[in-house]
Amino acid sequence: MQYFFILGNNPTISFAELAAVLDLKPAEVLFLSKEILIIDVFQEVNPRTLIKRLGGTIKIGEINDEFLISNVKKNANVLMSNVQKSIKAGLSGKFNFGISYYGAGKFNQEKILAMEFKKSLKEKSISSRWVTSKEKTLSSVVVEQNRLVTDRGLEIVIIKNSDKYYIGKTLAVQPFKELSARDYGRPGRDDYSGMLPPKLAQIMINFAKPLPKPPLFRGGSEGEVVLLDPFCGSGTILTEAMLMGYRNFIGCDKSEKAVFDTIKNLEWMQKQYDQWSIVNSQLSVSDVRRLSEKISPNSIDAIVTEPYLGPSRMQRDKNSLNKVIRELEELYRQALSEFAKVLKPDGRAVMIWPVFVLADNQKIYLNSNRIISNSSLKIISPIAGFNHKVLELTNRNTLLYGRPDQKVWREIVILEK
């Protein structure tokens, strides 16, 4: 089966997440650009389940055919035959469809294709409406609001790869409403300290292998693992892990308010998604530097955490920044020493380190050697074996997450015992 994945704003992070979740092999990647990934995998993917697991993917769809631009009418007929199975006989009301083009330049045959497709529908006695946008692609919001991934709609996707075109249809889009509700609707929030976005929490959890195999593929099943967040804050990582199917997790923080917020948010999330109510969680107020006193050695499958990143307001001159960096490096060094004690052999720790941006846009990184020197953990690449021009890692095989206007970026560091 061939599937396409529309990637998020950071294609390297989006691709690395997919590679981890789907256990991709280089030979399975048919096409990769800054916008899109096409893969050919043996197993059939469950797109509606998979899209809820992924934080870095905007759309998932299937490839129906390949074509040359010269025969648009034939392509409309091919599309019609491929989607006819999903169109119910005697459908009343309008059938909505839209066209999104991914690739260099413009797709000049869009109107011809749309009219031919509309004609094909009319021959089946189906009334239709062509959903358009000022952009050459339809956003996930437009796709969702116009019901283009239901039995009453369709998004046609055209993908250009050199002189060849792929044609397919979207099967699922990122659940933006749910993500927003989980981000802004949860009762325990700390806007002053800042909170991890749910999408980034999902990405980090997916990097932390070995973890349970979710029902991403038809017939898949979950496993039992223990996940730890030693800087749990308001519990974003733990709540997202619960929704992703995790049933055993430990959360701690030296802030009593943070642990209380985590408890509130877990309880709120369990009520919102009552099918996920059975969990085994251990939450406590404790310092990460004494982690091994409370947790048995070699008992944790994965650690996923965003630690303290420094004062929320501070001067950006190098002298004051150097003091903050030294303090953070020492805290993280001690934390990693504890992580190494409680992690199982081959267990992973996925962690955020801050990257400070100066007024001249110079980025200041923490010293990884100082942080890792006292532990048995090592940084690993999230895209080992893949060599594509659009993929970009830092010199130490980590990923950067941030916007141009941010003063503190996030560095995603994946460590393995």
Coordinates of C-alpha atoms in Angstrom, one line a residue:
M1 CA 0.0 0.0 0.0
Q2 CA 1.2 3.5 -0.8
Y3 CA 0.4 6.3 1.6
F4 CA 1.1 10.0 1.6
F5 CA 1.7 12.2 4.7
I6 CA 1.5 16.0 4.6
L7 CA 4.2 17.2 7.0
G8 CA 4.1 20.0 9.5
N9 CA 6.2 23.2 9.6
N10 CA 9.4 21.3 10.6
P11 CA 9.7 18.5 8.0
T12 CA 12.7 16.8 9.8
I13 CA 10.7 16.5 13.0
S14 CA 7.6 15.3 11.2
F15 CA 9.6 12.7 9.2
A16 CA 11.6 11.5 12.2
E17 CA 8.4 11.0 14.1
L18 CA 6.9 8.9 11.3
A19 CA 10.1 6.9 10.9
A20 CA 9.9 6.1 14.6
V21 CA 6.2 5.2 14.8
L22 CA 6.0 3.3 11.5
D23 CA 9.5 1.8 11.9
L24 CA 10.3 3.0 8.4
K25 CA 13.1 1.5 6.3
P26 CA 14.9 3.7 3.6
A27 CA 13.6 1.4 0.8
E28 CA 10.0 2.2 1.8
V29 CA 10.4 5.9 1.2
L30 CA 9.2 6.7 -2.4
F31 CA 9.3 10.5 -2.2
L32 CA 10.2 13.1 0.4
S33 CA 10.0 16.9 0.2
K34 CA 9.5 19.7 2.7
E35 CA 5.8 19.3 2.3
I36 CA 5.1 15.6 1.8
L37 CA 6.2 12.0 2.4
I38 CA 5.1 9.1 0.3
I39 CA 5.8 5.6 1.5
D40 CA 5.2 2.0 0.3
V41 CA 4.5 -0.3 3.2
F42 CA 3.3 -3.9 3.4
Q43 CA 0.8 -3.5 6.2
E44 CA -2.5 -1.5 5.8
V45 CA -2.4 1.7 7.9
N46 CA -5.4 2.8 10.0
P47 CA -5.2 6.5 9.2
R48 CA -7.9 7.8 11.6
T49 CA -6.1 6.1 14.5
L50 CA -2.6 7.0 13.3
I51 CA -3.4 10.8 12.8
K52 CA -4.4 11.1 16.5
R53 CA -1.1 9.6 17.5
L54 CA 1.1 11.9 15.4
G55 CA 1.9 15.5 16.5
G56 CA 3.8 16.4 13.3
T57 CA 1.5 15.2 10.5
I58 CA -1.2 17.4 9.0
K59 CA -2.9 14.9 6.6
I60 CA -2.8 11.2 5.8
G61 CA -4.0 9.7 2.5
E62 CA -3.6 6.9 0.0
I63 CA -2.1 7.0 -3.4
N64 CA -4.4 5.7 -6.1
D65 CA -2.4 6.1 -9.3
E66 CA 0.5 7.7 -11.1
F67 CA 0.0 9.7 -14.3
L68 CA 1.4 12.1 -16.9
I69 CA -0.2 15.5 -17.1
S70 CA -1.3 14.9 -20.7
N71 CA -4.3 12.7 -20.0
V72 CA -6.5 14.5 -17.5
K73 CA -9.8 13.0 -18.6
K74 CA -8.5 9.5 -18.0
N75 CA -7.3 10.5 -14.6
A76 CA -10.7 11.8 -13.6
N77 CA -12.2 8.5 -14.6
V78 CA -9.5 6.6 -12.7
L79 CA -10.3 8.7 -9.6
M80 CA -14.0 8.1 -10.0
S81 CA -13.6 4.4 -10.1
N82 CA -11.3 4.5 -7.0
V83 CA -13.7 6.6 -4.9
Q84 CA -16.9 5.1 -6.1
K85 CA -16.8 2.5 -3.4
S86 CA -17.0 5.1 -0.7
I87 CA -19.9 7.0 -2.3
K88 CA -23.2 5.6 -1.2
A89 CA -25.9 4.8 -3.8
G90 CA -28.7 7.3 -3.9
L91 CA -26.8 9.9 -2.0
S92 CA -29.0 12.9 -1.3
G93 CA -27.7 16.5 -1.0
K94 CA -24.4 17.8 -2.2
F95 CA -21.2 15.7 -2.5
N96 CA -18.3 18.0 -1.7
F97 CA -14.9 17.6 -3.3
G98 CA -11.7 19.7 -3.4
I99 CA -8.3 19.5 -5.0
S100 CA -4.9 20.1 -3.3
Y101 CA -1.7 20.3 -5.3
Y102 CA 1.7 19.7 -3.7
G103 CA 4.8 20.5 -5.7
A104 CA 6.7 23.2 -7.5
G105 CA 4.9 25.7 -9.7
K106 CA 1.2 25.6 -10.4
F107 CA -1.1 22.7 -11.4
N108 CA -2.7 24.3 -14.5
Q109 CA -5.1 21.4 -15.1
E110 CA -7.0 21.7 -11.8
K111 CA -10.1 23.2 -13.4
I112 CA -10.2 20.6 -16.2
L113 CA -9.8 17.8 -13.6
A114 CA -12.5 19.3 -11.4
M115 CA -15.0 19.7 -14.3
E116 CA -14.4 16.1 -15.5
F117 CA -14.8 14.8 -12.0
K118 CA -18.0 16.8 -11.5
K119 CA -19.3 15.4 -14.8
S120 CA -18.5 11.9 -13.7
L121 CA -20.5 12.4 -10.5
K122 CA -23.4 13.8 -12.4
E123 CA -23.5 10.7 -14.6
K124 CA -24.0 8.8 -11.4
S125 CA -26.9 11.1 -10.5
I126 CA -24.8 12.7 -7.7
S127 CA -25.0 16.5 -7.2
S128 CA -21.6 18.0 -6.2
R129 CA -19.8 21.1 -5.1
W130 CA -16.2 22.0 -5.8
V131 CA -14.6 23.4 -2.6
T132 CA -11.8 25.8 -3.5
S133 CA -9.2 28.0 -1.7
K134 CA -7.0 30.9 -2.5
E135 CA -4.0 28.6 -1.7
K136 CA -3.0 25.7 -3.9
T137 CA -3.7 23.4 -1.0
L138 CA -6.7 23.0 1.2
S139 CA -6.0 23.4 4.9
S140 CA -7.0 20.7 7.4
V141 CA -9.6 23.1 8.7
V142 CA -11.2 23.5 5.3
V143 CA -11.1 19.8 4.7
E144 CA -12.7 19.1 8.1
Q145 CA -15.4 21.8 7.9
N146 CA -16.4 20.8 4.4
R147 CA -16.6 17.1 5.4
L148 CA -14.1 16.0 2.7
V149 CA -13.0 13.0 4.7
T150 CA -16.5 11.6 5.2
D151 CA -18.8 9.5 2.9
R152 CA -20.2 12.9 1.7
G153 CA -16.9 14.3 0.5
L154 CA -13.4 13.9 -1.0
E155 CA -10.1 15.7 -1.1
I156 CA -8.2 14.9 -4.3
V157 CA -4.5 15.3 -3.8
I158 CA -2.0 15.8 -6.7
I159 CA 1.7 15.4 -5.9
K160 CA 4.4 16.3 -8.3
N161 CA 7.6 14.3 -8.3
S162 CA 9.9 15.5 -11.1
D163 CA 8.1 14.7 -14.4
K164 CA 5.7 12.3 -12.7
Y165 CA 2.5 13.0 -10.8
Y166 CA 0.9 11.0 -8.0
I167 CA -2.9 11.2 -7.5
G168 CA -4.6 10.2 -4.3
K169 CA -7.2 11.0 -1.7
T170 CA -7.0 12.2 1.9
L171 CA -8.2 9.8 4.5
A172 CA -7.7 11.7 7.8
V173 CA -6.6 15.2 8.9
Q174 CA -5.0 16.4 12.2
P175 CA -7.7 16.7 14.9
F176 CA -7.1 20.5 15.4
K177 CA -10.2 21.0 17.5
E178 CA -9.3 18.3 20.0
L179 CA -5.7 19.5 20.2
S180 CA -6.8 23.1 20.9
A181 CA -9.3 21.9 23.6
R182 CA -6.6 19.9 25.3
D183 CA -4.2 22.8 25.2
Y184 CA -6.5 25.7 26.2
G185 CA -9.4 23.9 27.9
R186 CA -7.6 22.0 30.6
P187 CA -8.2 23.3 34.2
G188 CA -4.5 23.2 35.4
R189 CA -2.5 25.8 33.5
D190 CA 0.6 27.8 34.2
D191 CA 0.9 30.4 31.5
Y192 CA 3.7 32.2 33.4
S193 CA 6.1 29.3 33.3
G194 CA 5.0 28.2 29.9
M195 CA 3.6 24.8 28.8
L196 CA 4.6 22.2 26.4
P197 CA 2.2 22.1 23.3
P198 CA 0.3 18.8 23.1
K199 CA 1.6 18.2 19.6
L200 CA 5.2 18.4 20.7
A201 CA 4.4 16.1 23.7
Q202 CA 3.1 13.5 21.2
I203 CA 6.2 13.8 19.1
M204 CA 8.5 13.3 22.0
I205 CA 6.5 10.3 23.3
N206 CA 6.8 8.8 19.8
F207 CA 10.6 9.2 19.8
A208 CA 10.8 7.2 23.1
K209 CA 11.1 3.7 21.9
P210 CA 10.5 0.9 23.0
L211 CA 6.9 1.8 23.7
P212 CA 3.6 0.0 23.2
K213 CA 2.6 -0.7 19.7
P214 CA -0.7 1.2 19.2
P215 CA -3.4 0.0 16.8
L216 CA -1.9 2.0 14.0
F217 CA -2.1 -1.0 11.7
R218 CA -5.3 -3.0 11.3
G219 CA -5.0 -5.9 13.8
G220 CA -2.4 -4.1 15.9
S221 CA -2.3 -4.4 19.7
E222 CA -1.0 -2.5 22.7
G223 CA 1.7 -3.5 25.1
E224 CA 2.5 -2.6 28.7
V225 CA 5.4 -0.2 29.5
V226 CA 6.2 2.3 32.2
L227 CA 6.8 5.9 31.2
L228 CA 8.3 8.5 33.5
D229 CA 8.1 12.3 33.4
P230 CA 10.4 13.6 36.2
F231 CA 9.6 17.3 35.5
C232 CA 5.8 16.7 34.9
G233 CA 4.7 20.4 35.2
S234 CA 1.0 20.5 34.4
G235 CA 1.1 17.0 33.1
T236 CA 0.9 17.5 29.3
I237 CA 3.2 14.6 28.5
L238 CA 1.3 12.2 30.9
T239 CA -2.1 13.2 29.7
E240 CA -1.0 12.8 26.0
A241 CA 0.6 9.5 26.9
M242 CA -2.7 8.3 28.4
L243 CA -4.7 9.2 25.3
M244 CA -2.1 7.4 23.2
G245 CA -2.8 4.2 25.1
Y246 CA -0.3 4.2 27.9
R247 CA -1.5 2.7 31.1
N248 CA 1.5 2.8 33.5
F249 CA 3.2 6.1 34.1
I250 CA 5.0 8.0 36.9
G251 CA 5.1 11.7 37.2
C252 CA 7.0 13.9 39.7
D253 CA 8.0 17.5 40.1
K254 CA 9.6 19.5 42.9
S255 CA 6.7 22.0 42.7
E256 CA 3.6 21.0 44.7
K257 CA 1.4 23.2 42.4
A258 CA 2.7 21.4 39.3
V259 CA 1.8 18.0 40.7
F260 CA -1.6 19.3 41.8
D261 CA -2.2 20.7 38.2
T262 CA -1.1 17.3 36.8
I263 CA -3.7 15.5 39.0
K264 CA -6.4 18.0 37.9
N265 CA -5.6 17.6 34.3
L266 CA -5.5 13.8 34.4
E267 CA -8.8 13.7 36.1
W268 CA -10.3 16.2 33.6
M269 CA -8.8 14.2 30.6
Q270 CA -10.3 10.9 32.0
K271 CA -13.7 12.5 32.1
Q272 CA -13.4 14.0 28.6
Y273 CA -12.3 10.6 27.2
D274 CA -13.9 8.1 29.6
Q275 CA -12.8 5.1 27.5
W276 CA -9.3 5.8 28.8
S277 CA -10.2 5.8 32.5
I278 CA -8.3 2.7 33.6
V279 CA -4.7 3.8 34.3
N280 CA -2.0 3.1 36.8
S281 CA -0.4 6.5 37.7
Q282 CA 2.0 7.4 40.5
L283 CA 2.4 11.2 41.1
S284 CA 4.5 12.7 43.8
V285 CA 6.4 15.9 44.8
S286 CA 10.1 15.1 44.6
D287 CA 13.4 16.4 43.3
V288 CA 14.8 14.8 40.1
R289 CA 18.2 14.6 41.7
R290 CA 16.8 12.0 44.2
L291 CA 14.9 10.0 41.6
S292 CA 16.7 6.7 42.3
E293 CA 15.7 6.8 45.9
K294 CA 12.0 6.4 45.0
I295 CA 12.2 4.4 41.8
S296 CA 13.7 0.9 41.4
P297 CA 16.8 0.5 39.3
N298 CA 16.3 -0.6 35.7
S299 CA 12.5 -0.4 36.0
I300 CA 11.5 2.4 33.6
D301 CA 11.0 1.8 29.8
A302 CA 11.1 5.4 28.7
I303 CA 11.6 8.9 30.1
V304 CA 9.9 11.8 28.3
T305 CA 10.3 15.3 29.8
E306 CA 10.6 19.0 29.4
P307 CA 12.7 20.2 32.4
Y308 CA 13.1 23.6 33.9
L309 CA 14.4 25.8 31.0
G310 CA 15.6 28.8 33.0
P311 CA 14.0 32.0 34.2
S312 CA 11.0 33.1 32.1
R313 CA 12.3 36.7 32.1
M314 CA 16.0 37.3 32.0
Q315 CA 18.6 39.5 30.4
R316 CA 20.0 38.2 27.2
D317 CA 23.6 39.5 27.7
K318 CA 26.2 36.8 27.6
N319 CA 27.3 37.2 31.3
S320 CA 23.9 36.7 32.8
L321 CA 23.1 34.0 30.2
N322 CA 26.3 32.1 31.0
K323 CA 25.3 31.9 34.6
V324 CA 21.9 30.4 33.7
I325 CA 23.5 28.0 31.3
R326 CA 26.0 26.7 33.9
E327 CA 23.1 26.1 36.4
L328 CA 21.0 24.3 33.8
E329 CA 23.9 22.1 32.7
E330 CA 24.6 21.1 36.3
L331 CA 20.9 20.3 36.9
Y332 CA 20.6 18.3 33.7
R333 CA 23.9 16.5 34.4
Q334 CA 22.6 15.3 37.8
A335 CA 19.2 14.4 36.2
L336 CA 20.8 12.3 33.6
S337 CA 22.8 10.5 36.2
E338 CA 19.6 9.5 37.9
F339 CA 17.9 8.6 34.5
A340 CA 20.7 6.1 33.8
K341 CA 20.0 4.4 37.1
V342 CA 16.2 3.9 36.7
L343 CA 16.1 3.2 32.9
K344 CA 16.0 -0.3 31.6
P345 CA 18.9 -1.4 29.4
D346 CA 18.4 0.1 25.9
G347 CA 15.8 2.4 27.4
R348 CA 15.4 5.9 26.0
A349 CA 15.2 9.4 27.5
V350 CA 13.6 12.1 25.3
M351 CA 14.4 15.5 26.7
I352 CA 14.1 19.2 25.9
W353 CA 17.1 21.5 26.3
P354 CA 16.8 25.2 25.8
V355 CA 18.6 27.1 23.0
F356 CA 18.9 30.8 23.7
V357 CA 18.6 33.3 20.9
L358 CA 20.5 36.6 21.2
A359 CA 19.5 39.9 19.8
D360 CA 21.6 39.3 16.7
N361 CA 19.8 35.9 16.2
Q362 CA 22.9 34.0 17.4
K363 CA 21.9 30.7 19.0
I364 CA 23.6 29.7 22.3
Y365 CA 23.5 25.9 23.0
L366 CA 24.1 24.0 26.2
N367 CA 27.3 22.0 26.4
S368 CA 26.3 18.4 25.8
N369 CA 29.6 17.0 27.0
R370 CA 29.2 18.6 30.5
I371 CA 25.7 17.2 30.7
I372 CA 26.3 13.6 29.6
S373 CA 29.8 13.0 31.0
N374 CA 28.6 11.5 34.2
S375 CA 26.0 9.0 32.8
S376 CA 25.8 6.0 30.6
L377 CA 23.4 7.7 28.2
K378 CA 24.4 8.8 24.7
I379 CA 22.7 11.0 22.1
I380 CA 21.3 9.0 19.1
S381 CA 20.1 10.2 15.7
P382 CA 16.3 10.0 15.1
I383 CA 16.8 9.6 11.4
A384 CA 19.8 7.2 11.3
G385 CA 20.0 5.5 7.8
F386 CA 18.1 8.2 6.0
N387 CA 20.0 10.7 3.8
H388 CA 17.6 13.2 2.2
K389 CA 18.4 16.8 1.4
V390 CA 15.3 18.2 3.3
L391 CA 16.4 16.5 6.6
E392 CA 18.3 18.7 8.9
L393 CA 19.8 17.8 12.3
T394 CA 22.2 19.8 14.5
N395 CA 25.8 18.9 14.6
R396 CA 25.1 16.6 17.6
N397 CA 22.1 14.8 16.0
T398 CA 19.4 16.7 17.8
L399 CA 16.3 18.5 16.5
L400 CA 15.4 22.1 16.8
Y401 CA 11.8 23.3 17.5
G402 CA 10.9 27.0 17.4
R403 CA 9.7 30.0 15.5
P404 CA 11.9 32.9 14.2
D405 CA 10.5 35.3 16.8
Q406 CA 11.1 33.1 19.8
K407 CA 13.8 34.0 22.3
V408 CA 14.1 30.4 23.6
W409 CA 14.0 27.5 21.2
R410 CA 13.6 23.9 22.2
E411 CA 16.2 21.3 21.3
I412 CA 14.8 17.8 21.2
V413 CA 17.5 15.4 22.5
I414 CA 17.1 11.6 22.3
L415 CA 19.3 9.6 24.6
E416 CA 19.7 5.9 24.9
K417 CA 21.1 3.8 27.7

